[in-house]
């Protein structure tokens, strides 16, 4: 077995950045709601509270995921990230429902908006804070293959779109005087949030179900094995899975029966090292078998 991983202990600092951004935007958006009375801006405040809760959960899960493997968790703790993104997606869906309820109430009972210019300015400032932090987190999430950071970043980007929609809705009310535009925009924002939350939950569930590595990663593994398979060596039972930022690859390598154990072992070391160099944060398991033994061809299934 060969393993190549990146130190994850530094990822928690990104969660602290998300927490700070959530607190700042809560304050700014609360001011915008209080001065305007817009239900759209109220929905924006509610989503920022969800952002704060999600960031706190992300901090806890990233801390757990960074723990090294132990006797009870031999494959590490990286799957903790999927719980974080799953909870975050669920919180997004709850926020969308709350926004929808508030918007329907405002449709039934309209309310005149006040100090629209000031409210819009403060809301735009909050959106810019979220946008900068979201882009930073998204880049870090893709770099470290952290589903928690990616989910947090996409959540913040959803919040940016929420703020943009709210500003458009409030501006439309100011220009036309039609109060119903404010709750209608809030309902549209809620629908967009549902879509985003649903995608995050789906990705989290896929990770918990041990989904295989992306097709491009699997192709990389096959290309590494091809030169050996052209020299009388066979490979089968190739399995991959993603666990947070950690990848796992396992395979059986069948060599001529006349090879010594040392010869076979040396080749496996080269194969494992090549895969680790091509795919960062991967743990490779190989099993050496004789190509001349019929039993070697009967263990390709998960349940032998």
PDB file of C-alpha atoms in Angstrom:
ATOM      1  CA  UNK A   1       0.000   0.000   0.000  1.00  0.00           C
ATOM      2  CA  UNK A   2       1.219   3.490  -0.837  1.00  0.00           C
ATOM      3  CA  UNK A   3      -0.340   6.733   0.368  1.00  0.00           C
ATOM      4  CA  UNK A   4       0.224  10.352  -0.588  1.00  0.00           C
ATOM      5  CA  UNK A   5      -1.799  12.981   1.277  1.00  0.00           C
ATOM      6  CA  UNK A   6      -1.838  16.690   2.012  1.00  0.00           C
ATOM      7  CA  UNK A   7      -1.950  18.101   5.530  1.00  0.00           C
ATOM      8  CA  UNK A   8      -5.562  19.130   6.184  1.00  0.00           C
ATOM      9  CA  UNK A   9      -5.060  20.861   9.524  1.00  0.00           C
ATOM     10  CA  UNK A  10      -4.762  24.243   7.791  1.00  0.00           C
ATOM     11  CA  UNK A  11      -8.259  24.016   6.249  1.00  0.00           C
ATOM     12  CA  UNK A  12      -9.956  25.124   9.479  1.00  0.00           C
ATOM     13  CA  UNK A  13      -8.699  28.658   8.925  1.00  0.00           C
ATOM     14  CA  UNK A  14     -10.973  28.933   5.897  1.00  0.00           C
ATOM     15  CA  UNK A  15     -13.964  28.114   8.085  1.00  0.00           C
ATOM     16  CA  UNK A  16     -12.977  30.942  10.448  1.00  0.00           C
ATOM     17  CA  UNK A  17     -12.953  33.282   7.431  1.00  0.00           C
ATOM     18  CA  UNK A  18     -16.473  32.138   6.553  1.00  0.00           C
ATOM     19  CA  UNK A  19     -17.620  32.716  10.150  1.00  0.00           C
ATOM     20  CA  UNK A  20     -16.229  36.258  10.119  1.00  0.00           C
ATOM     21  CA  UNK A  21     -17.915  36.998   6.783  1.00  0.00           C
ATOM     22  CA  UNK A  22     -21.254  35.675   8.092  1.00  0.00           C
ATOM     23  CA  UNK A  23     -21.139  37.905  11.180  1.00  0.00           C
ATOM     24  CA  UNK A  24     -20.261  40.991   9.125  1.00  0.00           C
ATOM     25  CA  UNK A  25     -23.031  40.364   6.590  1.00  0.00           C
ATOM     26  CA  UNK A  26     -25.618  39.655   9.293  1.00  0.00           C
ATOM     27  CA  UNK A  27     -24.954  43.080  10.784  1.00  0.00           C
ATOM     28  CA  UNK A  28     -25.043  44.827   7.392  1.00  0.00           C
ATOM     29  CA  UNK A  29     -28.171  43.058   6.163  1.00  0.00           C
ATOM     30  CA  UNK A  30     -29.995  43.581   9.448  1.00  0.00           C
ATOM     31  CA  UNK A  31     -29.373  47.300   9.081  1.00  0.00           C
ATOM     32  CA  UNK A  32     -30.678  47.165   5.497  1.00  0.00           C
ATOM     33  CA  UNK A  33     -33.866  45.374   6.630  1.00  0.00           C
ATOM     34  CA  UNK A  34     -34.496  47.686   9.584  1.00  0.00           C
ATOM     35  CA  UNK A  35     -34.225  50.844   7.489  1.00  0.00           C
ATOM     36  CA  UNK A  36     -36.336  49.557   4.561  1.00  0.00           C
ATOM     37  CA  UNK A  37     -38.776  47.015   6.004  1.00  0.00           C
ATOM     38  CA  UNK A  38     -38.311  44.885   2.855  1.00  0.00           C
ATOM     39  CA  UNK A  39     -39.277  41.211   3.165  1.00  0.00           C
ATOM     40  CA  UNK A  40     -36.666  40.494   0.514  1.00  0.00           C
ATOM     41  CA  UNK A  41     -33.981  41.966   2.727  1.00  0.00           C
ATOM     42  CA  UNK A  42     -35.386  40.047   5.681  1.00  0.00           C
ATOM     43  CA  UNK A  43     -34.918  36.859   3.657  1.00  0.00           C
ATOM     44  CA  UNK A  44     -31.341  37.952   3.005  1.00  0.00           C
ATOM     45  CA  UNK A  45     -30.731  38.324   6.756  1.00  0.00           C
ATOM     46  CA  UNK A  46     -32.184  34.881   7.431  1.00  0.00           C
ATOM     47  CA  UNK A  47     -29.885  33.298   4.885  1.00  0.00           C
ATOM     48  CA  UNK A  48     -26.859  34.928   6.512  1.00  0.00           C
ATOM     49  CA  UNK A  49     -27.840  33.344   9.838  1.00  0.00           C
ATOM     50  CA  UNK A  50     -27.875  30.023   7.972  1.00  0.00           C
ATOM     51  CA  UNK A  51     -24.416  30.901   6.614  1.00  0.00           C
ATOM     52  CA  UNK A  52     -23.159  31.402  10.171  1.00  0.00           C
ATOM     53  CA  UNK A  53     -24.588  28.091  11.358  1.00  0.00           C
ATOM     54  CA  UNK A  54     -23.133  26.309   8.319  1.00  0.00           C
ATOM     55  CA  UNK A  55     -19.710  27.888   8.866  1.00  0.00           C
ATOM     56  CA  UNK A  56     -19.677  26.747  12.500  1.00  0.00           C
ATOM     57  CA  UNK A  57     -20.579  23.211  11.430  1.00  0.00           C
ATOM     58  CA  UNK A  58     -17.905  23.342   8.720  1.00  0.00           C
ATOM     59  CA  UNK A  59     -15.308  24.344  11.310  1.00  0.00           C
ATOM     60  CA  UNK A  60     -16.229  21.385  13.509  1.00  0.00           C
ATOM     61  CA  UNK A  61     -16.214  18.885  10.638  1.00  0.00           C
ATOM     62  CA  UNK A  62     -12.966  20.156   9.112  1.00  0.00           C
ATOM     63  CA  UNK A  63     -11.343  19.802  12.527  1.00  0.00           C
ATOM     64  CA  UNK A  64     -12.571  16.205  12.778  1.00  0.00           C
ATOM     65  CA  UNK A  65     -11.601  15.401   9.172  1.00  0.00           C
ATOM     66  CA  UNK A  66      -8.037  16.597   9.856  1.00  0.00           C
ATOM     67  CA  UNK A  67      -7.522  13.954  12.550  1.00  0.00           C
ATOM     68  CA  UNK A  68      -5.116  11.168  11.579  1.00  0.00           C
ATOM     69  CA  UNK A  69      -6.265   7.582  11.147  1.00  0.00           C
ATOM     70  CA  UNK A  70      -6.573   5.640  14.401  1.00  0.00           C
ATOM     71  CA  UNK A  71      -7.474   2.155  15.582  1.00  0.00           C
ATOM     72  CA  UNK A  72     -11.218   2.774  15.249  1.00  0.00           C
ATOM     73  CA  UNK A  73     -10.977   4.796  12.014  1.00  0.00           C
ATOM     74  CA  UNK A  74      -8.302   3.016   9.986  1.00  0.00           C
ATOM     75  CA  UNK A  75      -9.167   4.945   6.814  1.00  0.00           C
ATOM     76  CA  UNK A  76      -9.094   8.338   8.496  1.00  0.00           C
ATOM     77  CA  UNK A  77     -11.882  10.798   9.301  1.00  0.00           C
ATOM     78  CA  UNK A  78     -12.247  12.536   5.931  1.00  0.00           C
ATOM     79  CA  UNK A  79     -15.881  11.472   5.482  1.00  0.00           C
ATOM     80  CA  UNK A  80     -16.834  13.891   8.269  1.00  0.00           C
ATOM     81  CA  UNK A  81     -16.901  16.553   5.544  1.00  0.00           C
ATOM     82  CA  UNK A  82     -19.928  14.934   3.928  1.00  0.00           C
ATOM     83  CA  UNK A  83     -21.939  15.392   7.122  1.00  0.00           C
ATOM     84  CA  UNK A  84     -21.050  19.084   7.097  1.00  0.00           C
ATOM     85  CA  UNK A  85     -22.114  19.630   3.488  1.00  0.00           C
ATOM     86  CA  UNK A  86     -25.259  17.550   4.024  1.00  0.00           C
ATOM     87  CA  UNK A  87     -26.286  19.649   7.030  1.00  0.00           C
ATOM     88  CA  UNK A  88     -25.443  22.824   5.137  1.00  0.00           C
ATOM     89  CA  UNK A  89     -27.601  21.817   2.195  1.00  0.00           C
ATOM     90  CA  UNK A  90     -30.466  21.007   4.562  1.00  0.00           C
ATOM     91  CA  UNK A  91     -30.112  24.385   6.286  1.00  0.00           C
ATOM     92  CA  UNK A  92     -30.263  26.080   2.882  1.00  0.00           C
ATOM     93  CA  UNK A  93     -33.539  24.292   2.135  1.00  0.00           C
ATOM     94  CA  UNK A  94     -34.971  25.317   5.523  1.00  0.00           C
ATOM     95  CA  UNK A  95     -33.973  28.936   4.841  1.00  0.00           C
ATOM     96  CA  UNK A  96     -35.713  28.784   1.468  1.00  0.00           C
ATOM     97  CA  UNK A  97     -38.949  27.589   3.092  1.00  0.00           C
ATOM     98  CA  UNK A  98     -38.766  30.370   5.685  1.00  0.00           C
ATOM     99  CA  UNK A  99     -38.201  32.962   2.985  1.00  0.00           C
ATOM    100  CA  UNK A 100     -41.170  31.613   1.025  1.00  0.00           C
ATOM    101  CA  UNK A 101     -43.483  31.818   4.051  1.00  0.00           C
ATOM    102  CA  UNK A 102     -42.434  35.426   4.772  1.00  0.00           C
ATOM    103  CA  UNK A 103     -42.867  36.383   1.114  1.00  0.00           C
ATOM    104  CA  UNK A 104     -46.372  34.918   0.862  1.00  0.00           C
ATOM    105  CA  UNK A 105     -47.346  36.791   4.027  1.00  0.00           C
ATOM    106  CA  UNK A 106     -46.067  40.049   2.518  1.00  0.00           C
ATOM    107  CA  UNK A 107     -47.985  39.375  -0.699  1.00  0.00           C
ATOM    108  CA  UNK A 108     -51.170  39.126   1.332  1.00  0.00           C
ATOM    109  CA  UNK A 109     -50.335  42.106   3.546  1.00  0.00           C
ATOM    110  CA  UNK A 110     -48.222  44.615   1.538  1.00  0.00           C
ATOM    111  CA  UNK A 111     -46.028  47.131   3.356  1.00  0.00           C
ATOM    112  CA  UNK A 112     -44.556  50.417   2.165  1.00  0.00           C
ATOM    113  CA  UNK A 113     -40.741  50.401   1.919  1.00  0.00           C
ATOM    114  CA  UNK A 114     -38.612  53.163   3.450  1.00  0.00           C
ATOM    115  CA  UNK A 115     -35.093  54.583   2.929  1.00  0.00           C
ATOM    116  CA  UNK A 116     -34.612  52.356  -0.089  1.00  0.00           C
ATOM    117  CA  UNK A 117     -31.359  53.981  -1.252  1.00  0.00           C
ATOM    118  CA  UNK A 118     -29.576  53.426   2.065  1.00  0.00           C
ATOM    119  CA  UNK A 119     -30.859  49.869   2.353  1.00  0.00           C
ATOM    120  CA  UNK A 120     -29.713  48.987  -1.157  1.00  0.00           C
ATOM    121  CA  UNK A 121     -26.266  50.432  -0.536  1.00  0.00           C
ATOM    122  CA  UNK A 122     -25.757  48.429   2.658  1.00  0.00           C
ATOM    123  CA  UNK A 123     -27.053  45.255   0.984  1.00  0.00           C
ATOM    124  CA  UNK A 124     -24.636  45.671  -1.934  1.00  0.00           C
ATOM    125  CA  UNK A 125     -21.739  46.070   0.518  1.00  0.00           C
ATOM    126  CA  UNK A 126     -22.734  42.814   2.228  1.00  0.00           C
ATOM    127  CA  UNK A 127     -22.949  41.046  -1.146  1.00  0.00           C
ATOM    128  CA  UNK A 128     -19.425  42.161  -2.055  1.00  0.00           C
ATOM    129  CA  UNK A 129     -18.080  40.755   1.221  1.00  0.00           C
ATOM    130  CA  UNK A 130     -19.737  37.411   0.486  1.00  0.00           C
ATOM    131  CA  UNK A 131     -18.536  37.393  -3.115  1.00  0.00           C
ATOM    132  CA  UNK A 132     -14.872  37.904  -2.193  1.00  0.00           C
ATOM    133  CA  UNK A 133     -14.959  35.245   0.525  1.00  0.00           C
ATOM    134  CA  UNK A 134     -16.908  32.794  -1.676  1.00  0.00           C
ATOM    135  CA  UNK A 135     -14.401  32.996  -4.546  1.00  0.00           C
ATOM    136  CA  UNK A 136     -11.529  32.516  -2.095  1.00  0.00           C
ATOM    137  CA  UNK A 137     -13.189  29.476  -0.498  1.00  0.00           C
ATOM    138  CA  UNK A 138     -14.130  27.985  -3.871  1.00  0.00           C
ATOM    139  CA  UNK A 139     -10.526  28.131  -5.053  1.00  0.00           C
ATOM    140  CA  UNK A 140      -9.314  26.558  -1.796  1.00  0.00           C
ATOM    141  CA  UNK A 141     -12.016  23.864  -1.951  1.00  0.00           C
ATOM    142  CA  UNK A 142     -11.013  22.815  -5.447  1.00  0.00           C
ATOM    143  CA  UNK A 143      -7.311  22.966  -4.624  1.00  0.00           C
ATOM    144  CA  UNK A 144      -7.681  20.724  -1.560  1.00  0.00           C
ATOM    145  CA  UNK A 145     -10.668  18.731  -2.919  1.00  0.00           C
ATOM    146  CA  UNK A 146     -12.683  19.678   0.164  1.00  0.00           C
ATOM    147  CA  UNK A 147     -16.430  19.219  -0.283  1.00  0.00           C
ATOM    148  CA  UNK A 148     -17.002  21.255   2.894  1.00  0.00           C
ATOM    149  CA  UNK A 149     -15.200  24.323   1.554  1.00  0.00           C
ATOM    150  CA  UNK A 150     -16.860  23.940  -1.854  1.00  0.00           C
ATOM    151  CA  UNK A 151     -20.311  23.664  -0.276  1.00  0.00           C
ATOM    152  CA  UNK A 152     -19.600  26.690   1.912  1.00  0.00           C
ATOM    153  CA  UNK A 153     -18.400  28.678  -1.089  1.00  0.00           C
ATOM    154  CA  UNK A 154     -21.430  27.755  -3.198  1.00  0.00           C
ATOM    155  CA  UNK A 155     -23.686  28.639  -0.281  1.00  0.00           C
ATOM    156  CA  UNK A 156     -22.094  32.093  -0.100  1.00  0.00           C
ATOM    157  CA  UNK A 157     -22.436  32.501  -3.865  1.00  0.00           C
ATOM    158  CA  UNK A 158     -26.112  31.635  -3.487  1.00  0.00           C
ATOM    159  CA  UNK A 159     -26.275  34.364  -0.878  1.00  0.00           C
ATOM    160  CA  UNK A 160     -24.719  36.800  -3.356  1.00  0.00           C
ATOM    161  CA  UNK A 161     -27.440  35.959  -5.884  1.00  0.00           C
ATOM    162  CA  UNK A 162     -30.010  36.383  -3.131  1.00  0.00           C
ATOM    163  CA  UNK A 163     -28.702  39.856  -2.363  1.00  0.00           C
ATOM    164  CA  UNK A 164     -28.644  40.727  -6.070  1.00  0.00           C
ATOM    165  CA  UNK A 165     -32.249  39.607  -6.462  1.00  0.00           C
ATOM    166  CA  UNK A 166     -33.304  41.533  -3.386  1.00  0.00           C
ATOM    167  CA  UNK A 167     -31.632  44.720  -4.619  1.00  0.00           C
ATOM    168  CA  UNK A 168     -33.340  44.332  -8.007  1.00  0.00           C
ATOM    169  CA  UNK A 169     -36.703  43.764  -6.304  1.00  0.00           C
ATOM    170  CA  UNK A 170     -36.386  46.718  -3.962  1.00  0.00           C
ATOM    171  CA  UNK A 171     -35.168  48.907  -6.825  1.00  0.00           C
ATOM    172  CA  UNK A 172     -38.162  47.856  -8.927  1.00  0.00           C
ATOM    173  CA  UNK A 173     -40.500  48.811  -6.086  1.00  0.00           C
ATOM    174  CA  UNK A 174     -38.815  52.212  -5.835  1.00  0.00           C
ATOM    175  CA  UNK A 175     -39.171  52.815  -9.588  1.00  0.00           C
ATOM    176  CA  UNK A 176     -42.713  51.498 -10.098  1.00  0.00           C
ATOM    177  CA  UNK A 177     -44.338  51.779  -6.685  1.00  0.00           C
ATOM    178  CA  UNK A 178     -45.647  48.211  -7.047  1.00  0.00           C
ATOM    179  CA  UNK A 179     -45.188  46.698  -3.597  1.00  0.00           C
ATOM    180  CA  UNK A 180     -45.924  43.138  -4.762  1.00  0.00           C
ATOM    181  CA  UNK A 181     -42.581  43.037  -6.617  1.00  0.00           C
ATOM    182  CA  UNK A 182     -40.694  42.787  -3.309  1.00  0.00           C
ATOM    183  CA  UNK A 183     -42.246  39.458  -2.147  1.00  0.00           C
ATOM    184  CA  UNK A 184     -42.290  38.055  -5.707  1.00  0.00           C
ATOM    185  CA  UNK A 185     -38.532  38.552  -5.981  1.00  0.00           C
ATOM    186  CA  UNK A 186     -38.160  36.942  -2.547  1.00  0.00           C
ATOM    187  CA  UNK A 187     -40.053  33.869  -3.817  1.00  0.00           C
ATOM    188  CA  UNK A 188     -37.790  33.676  -6.874  1.00  0.00           C
ATOM    189  CA  UNK A 189     -34.757  33.862  -4.600  1.00  0.00           C
ATOM    190  CA  UNK A 190     -36.200  31.042  -2.464  1.00  0.00           C
ATOM    191  CA  UNK A 191     -36.595  28.844  -5.560  1.00  0.00           C
ATOM    192  CA  UNK A 192     -32.961  29.457  -6.521  1.00  0.00           C
ATOM    193  CA  UNK A 193     -31.849  28.571  -2.998  1.00  0.00           C
ATOM    194  CA  UNK A 194     -33.796  25.278  -3.134  1.00  0.00           C
ATOM    195  CA  UNK A 195     -31.923  24.309  -6.300  1.00  0.00           C
ATOM    196  CA  UNK A 196     -28.551  25.121  -4.733  1.00  0.00           C
ATOM    197  CA  UNK A 197     -29.341  23.316  -1.479  1.00  0.00           C
ATOM    198  CA  UNK A 198     -30.593  20.250  -3.320  1.00  0.00           C
ATOM    199  CA  UNK A 199     -27.371  19.957  -5.313  1.00  0.00           C
ATOM    200  CA  UNK A 200     -25.239  20.188  -2.166  1.00  0.00           C
ATOM    201  CA  UNK A 201     -27.282  17.488  -0.412  1.00  0.00           C
ATOM    202  CA  UNK A 202     -27.035  15.234  -3.493  1.00  0.00           C
ATOM    203  CA  UNK A 203     -23.247  15.597  -3.631  1.00  0.00           C
ATOM    204  CA  UNK A 204     -22.985  14.833   0.079  1.00  0.00           C
ATOM    205  CA  UNK A 205     -25.103  11.682  -0.216  1.00  0.00           C
ATOM    206  CA  UNK A 206     -23.047  10.563  -3.224  1.00  0.00           C
ATOM    207  CA  UNK A 207     -19.877  10.843  -1.151  1.00  0.00           C
ATOM    208  CA  UNK A 208     -21.337   8.824   1.705  1.00  0.00           C
ATOM    209  CA  UNK A 209     -22.286   6.143  -0.837  1.00  0.00           C
ATOM    210  CA  UNK A 210     -18.599   5.681  -1.809  1.00  0.00           C
ATOM    211  CA  UNK A 211     -18.998   7.102  -5.307  1.00  0.00           C
ATOM    212  CA  UNK A 212     -16.148   6.265  -7.701  1.00  0.00           C
ATOM    213  CA  UNK A 213     -13.507   8.825  -8.628  1.00  0.00           C
ATOM    214  CA  UNK A 214     -14.330  11.117 -11.573  1.00  0.00           C
ATOM    215  CA  UNK A 215     -13.905   9.598 -15.036  1.00  0.00           C
ATOM    216  CA  UNK A 216     -10.725  11.591 -15.726  1.00  0.00           C
ATOM    217  CA  UNK A 217      -9.086  10.169 -12.591  1.00  0.00           C
ATOM    218  CA  UNK A 218     -10.065   6.614 -13.523  1.00  0.00           C
ATOM    219  CA  UNK A 219      -8.660   7.178 -17.026  1.00  0.00           C
ATOM    220  CA  UNK A 220      -5.391   8.328 -15.459  1.00  0.00           C
ATOM    221  CA  UNK A 221      -5.133   5.059 -13.538  1.00  0.00           C
ATOM    222  CA  UNK A 222      -5.840   3.001 -16.669  1.00  0.00           C
ATOM    223  CA  UNK A 223      -3.186   4.867 -18.678  1.00  0.00           C
ATOM    224  CA  UNK A 224      -0.623   4.146 -15.975  1.00  0.00           C
ATOM    225  CA  UNK A 225      -1.474   0.429 -16.119  1.00  0.00           C
ATOM    226  CA  UNK A 226      -1.518   0.086 -19.933  1.00  0.00           C
ATOM    227  CA  UNK A 227       2.271  -0.259 -20.453  1.00  0.00           C
ATOM    228  CA  UNK A 228       2.394  -3.149 -17.978  1.00  0.00           C
ATOM    229  CA  UNK A 229      -0.621  -4.887 -19.502  1.00  0.00           C
ATOM    230  CA  UNK A 230       1.150  -4.868 -22.878  1.00  0.00           C
ATOM    231  CA  UNK A 231       4.027  -6.868 -21.355  1.00  0.00           C
ATOM    232  CA  UNK A 232       2.091  -9.914 -20.198  1.00  0.00           C
ATOM    233  CA  UNK A 233       0.809  -8.464 -16.928  1.00  0.00           C
ATOM    234  CA  UNK A 234      -2.924  -8.239 -16.243  1.00  0.00           C
ATOM    235  CA  UNK A 235      -4.880  -5.972 -13.899  1.00  0.00           C
ATOM    236  CA  UNK A 236      -8.436  -6.407 -12.708  1.00  0.00           C
ATOM    237  CA  UNK A 237     -10.767  -5.652  -9.778  1.00  0.00           C
ATOM    238  CA  UNK A 238      -9.865  -1.984 -10.182  1.00  0.00           C
ATOM    239  CA  UNK A 239     -11.957  -0.011  -7.697  1.00  0.00           C
ATOM    240  CA  UNK A 240     -11.883   3.651  -6.732  1.00  0.00           C
ATOM    241  CA  UNK A 241     -13.729   5.862  -4.305  1.00  0.00           C
ATOM    242  CA  UNK A 242     -13.658   9.413  -3.015  1.00  0.00           C
ATOM    243  CA  UNK A 243     -13.694  10.245   0.699  1.00  0.00           C
ATOM    244  CA  UNK A 244     -13.580  13.999   1.189  1.00  0.00           C
ATOM    245  CA  UNK A 245     -10.280  15.140  -0.257  1.00  0.00           C
ATOM    246  CA  UNK A 246      -8.777  11.639   0.027  1.00  0.00           C
ATOM    247  CA  UNK A 247      -8.882   9.228  -2.914  1.00  0.00           C
ATOM    248  CA  UNK A 248      -8.676   5.441  -2.700  1.00  0.00           C
ATOM    249  CA  UNK A 249      -7.588   3.098  -5.505  1.00  0.00           C
ATOM    250  CA  UNK A 250      -7.376  -0.698  -5.212  1.00  0.00           C
ATOM    251  CA  UNK A 251      -6.513  -3.304  -7.844  1.00  0.00           C
ATOM    252  CA  UNK A 252      -5.257  -6.841  -8.386  1.00  0.00           C
ATOM    253  CA  UNK A 253      -2.086  -7.276 -10.456  1.00  0.00           C
ATOM    254  CA  UNK A 254      -1.570 -10.665 -12.126  1.00  0.00           C
ATOM    255  CA  UNK A 255       2.020 -11.565 -13.065  1.00  0.00           C
ATOM    256  CA  UNK A 256       3.562 -14.685 -14.681  1.00  0.00           C
ATOM    257  CA  UNK A 257       3.765 -17.609 -12.267  1.00  0.00           C
ATOM    258  CA  UNK A 258       7.515 -17.881 -12.743  1.00  0.00           C
ATOM    259  CA  UNK A 259       8.156 -14.456 -11.203  1.00  0.00           C
ATOM    260  CA  UNK A 260       9.613 -14.276  -7.716  1.00  0.00           C
ATOM    261  CA  UNK A 261       7.748 -12.460  -4.970  1.00  0.00           C
ATOM    262  CA  UNK A 262      10.501  -9.849  -5.006  1.00  0.00           C
ATOM    263  CA  UNK A 263      10.042  -9.178  -8.731  1.00  0.00           C
ATOM    264  CA  UNK A 264       6.292  -8.808  -8.326  1.00  0.00           C
ATOM    265  CA  UNK A 265       6.664  -6.572  -5.290  1.00  0.00           C
ATOM    266  CA  UNK A 266       9.089  -4.251  -7.087  1.00  0.00           C
ATOM    267  CA  UNK A 267       6.624  -3.805  -9.949  1.00  0.00           C
ATOM    268  CA  UNK A 268       3.754  -3.071  -7.538  1.00  0.00           C
ATOM    269  CA  UNK A 269       5.884  -0.406  -5.855  1.00  0.00           C
ATOM    270  CA  UNK A 270       6.439   1.275  -9.212  1.00  0.00           C
ATOM    271  CA  UNK A 271       2.715   1.133 -10.085  1.00  0.00           C
ATOM    272  CA  UNK A 272       1.663   2.520  -6.693  1.00  0.00           C
ATOM    273  CA  UNK A 273       4.240   5.316  -6.848  1.00  0.00           C
ATOM    274  CA  UNK A 274       3.148   6.267 -10.383  1.00  0.00           C
ATOM    275  CA  UNK A 275      -0.515   6.511  -9.335  1.00  0.00           C
ATOM    276  CA  UNK A 276       0.394   8.577  -6.268  1.00  0.00           C
ATOM    277  CA  UNK A 277       2.408  10.987  -8.402  1.00  0.00           C
ATOM    278  CA  UNK A 278      -0.459  11.377 -10.872  1.00  0.00           C
ATOM    279  CA  UNK A 279      -3.281  11.737  -8.314  1.00  0.00           C
ATOM    280  CA  UNK A 280      -2.667  13.818  -5.186  1.00  0.00           C
ATOM    281  CA  UNK A 281      -4.064  12.666  -1.825  1.00  0.00           C
ATOM    282  CA  UNK A 282      -4.470   9.067  -2.943  1.00  0.00           C
ATOM    283  CA  UNK A 283      -4.040   5.795  -1.066  1.00  0.00           C
ATOM    284  CA  UNK A 284      -3.327   2.807  -3.313  1.00  0.00           C
ATOM    285  CA  UNK A 285      -3.917  -0.837  -2.392  1.00  0.00           C
ATOM    286  CA  UNK A 286      -2.517  -3.560  -4.668  1.00  0.00           C
ATOM    287  CA  UNK A 287      -2.843  -7.333  -4.494  1.00  0.00           C
ATOM    288  CA  UNK A 288      -0.320  -9.590  -6.266  1.00  0.00           C
ATOM    289  CA  UNK A 289      -1.594 -12.760  -7.962  1.00  0.00           C
ATOM    290  CA  UNK A 290      -0.316 -15.420 -10.349  1.00  0.00           C
ATOM    291  CA  UNK A 291      -1.687 -15.086 -13.873  1.00  0.00           C
ATOM    292  CA  UNK A 292      -1.354 -18.879 -14.248  1.00  0.00           C
ATOM    293  CA  UNK A 293      -3.592 -19.736 -11.280  1.00  0.00           C
ATOM    294  CA  UNK A 294      -7.284 -20.128 -12.277  1.00  0.00           C
ATOM    295  CA  UNK A 295      -8.296 -18.895  -8.816  1.00  0.00           C
ATOM    296  CA  UNK A 296      -6.777 -15.496  -9.672  1.00  0.00           C
ATOM    297  CA  UNK A 297      -9.548 -14.931 -12.222  1.00  0.00           C
ATOM    298  CA  UNK A 298     -12.387 -15.718  -9.822  1.00  0.00           C
ATOM    299  CA  UNK A 299     -11.979 -12.852  -7.352  1.00  0.00           C
ATOM    300  CA  UNK A 300     -12.945  -9.821  -9.434  1.00  0.00           C
ATOM    301  CA  UNK A 301     -16.285  -9.280  -7.679  1.00  0.00           C
ATOM    302  CA  UNK A 302     -16.628  -7.319  -4.458  1.00  0.00           C
ATOM    303  CA  UNK A 303     -17.985 -10.445  -2.722  1.00  0.00           C
ATOM    304  CA  UNK A 304     -15.588 -13.188  -3.706  1.00  0.00           C
TER     305      UNK A 304
END
